[in-house]
Structures are given as C-alpha cells and as structure tokens.
Amino acid sequence: MCILFIYNGSNDPDSDYAAVVISNRDEFYDRPSSAMAPWTEDYTVVGGRDLQSGCDNGTWLGFSPKRKKLGVLLNLPGKPKDNAKSRGMIVADYVRNDKPATLYVEDMKNDAKECNDFIFVSLELINSTPTIQAYNNVTDEIIAYTDTCVGFGNSLPQNPLKKVEAGKQMLQHICTKYKKVTMKKAFIEELFHLLKSEER
C-alpha cells in the first residue's frame, strides 16, 4: 500500500517543525527507479524518478525548496483505462512551475481524465504555514486540509483505510512527543517505525 502522512506544525506553536512529511511507495521491487536526488535538468527539484519505459522519467514524490512546494501521487485501485496517459509527470510538472495547486489542477484536469485513477497531494509553504490540498480524478474535486495530521492511502480520501487512520493517530503522538529539533534522532527513528507498521 502507498501511504502518505503530513503533520501540520503550524497548529502547534511549540513545535520546531512547520511540516513533517513521511511516505511509503508500494511498488514492485524490480521496477526501475532512481533514489531521491536533485534532478539534472532542474537542480531546484529533489525527488526519485520512475525509469520504467513509457513513464517519461516522471516521479511519485517531488520537492522544490526554491518554490517551497511538494507534490505526491498515489494510485487508486480501479479498472485500467484503454490507452491511459502516464501519471508520472503530474508531480514533476507541478514542482517545476510557480502555479499554486488550485490553478495547476484546473489546468491539468482534462489530461487527468485520461489517466488511471489517482490522488494528487500538494503541500505549499506560504509564510512558513503549510497549505495542504488533495485532488483525485475520480470525483474530480480538490479539497483543502487544515487538520494537524493528514493521511492518504490507496483509497479515496473520504473513505480512508484503517492503516491510514491508525497512522494519523501515531503521527500525532510522535510529533507531539518529539517536537524539538534537539530530539531529531529519536524523532526520525519513530517515524520509520510508523512506516513499518503492519496495521491494515
């Protein structure tokens, strides 16, 4: 299962973190990909790359420190569409341009209809305050989230899986306990423990 959790630190004035993002990509081990690193064609973007033929060197998670924006794509189960367009460039194009998520989604909606089902999650740090939004091409709607902990998996956001709900609670506990940078080592260890959870 692909999972994504985001902690919105702006809701806790005592936290040293504006945002915390953790994610697992559930994919076949033999699917060719590159590790998270600066992109050769745009050094202002950091992310892994999908090297499988036909995926256009796209990505499932990309971050632009320069533009202070992050994009993540999660697949949704469903019947594959005939001649479906690759979803790999959705995140890549988003983190390489200056459009806010709302405008970007409006511009790519027509192409999104021709892709297999997905959720696109965006995080933008405006004045150090995270703006978290998610769009899916099943219901064709974009939703903004202000909760302290937000989670996504391979289901529509309005129908979260148990693993996602449990993960949000775990993330809330971890981020409340380790809110100071001086506790970073233990914090990271606990976040990895969360990602390894066998909750289903």
PDB file of C-alpha atoms in Angstrom, residues 178-188:
ATOM      1  CA  TYR A 178       9.362  14.885  19.667  1.00  0.00           C
ATOM      2  CA  LYS A 179       8.534  18.453  18.688  1.00  0.00           C
ATOM      3  CA  LYS A 180      12.009  19.887  19.268  1.00  0.00           C
ATOM      4  CA  VAL A 181      14.915  19.697  16.797  1.00  0.00           C
ATOM      5  CA  THR A 182      17.173  18.582  19.650  1.00  0.00           C
ATOM      6  CA  MET A 183      15.201  15.303  19.676  1.00  0.00           C
ATOM      7  CA  LYS A 184      15.641  14.730  15.931  1.00  0.00           C
ATOM      8  CA  LYS A 185      17.390  11.339  16.111  1.00  0.00           C
ATOM      9  CA  ALA A 186      14.663   9.696  18.204  1.00  0.00           C
ATOM     10  CA  PHE A 187      12.031  11.506  16.134  1.00  0.00           C
ATOM     11  CA  ILE A 188      13.297  10.024  12.865  1.00  0.00           C
TER      12      ILE A 188
END
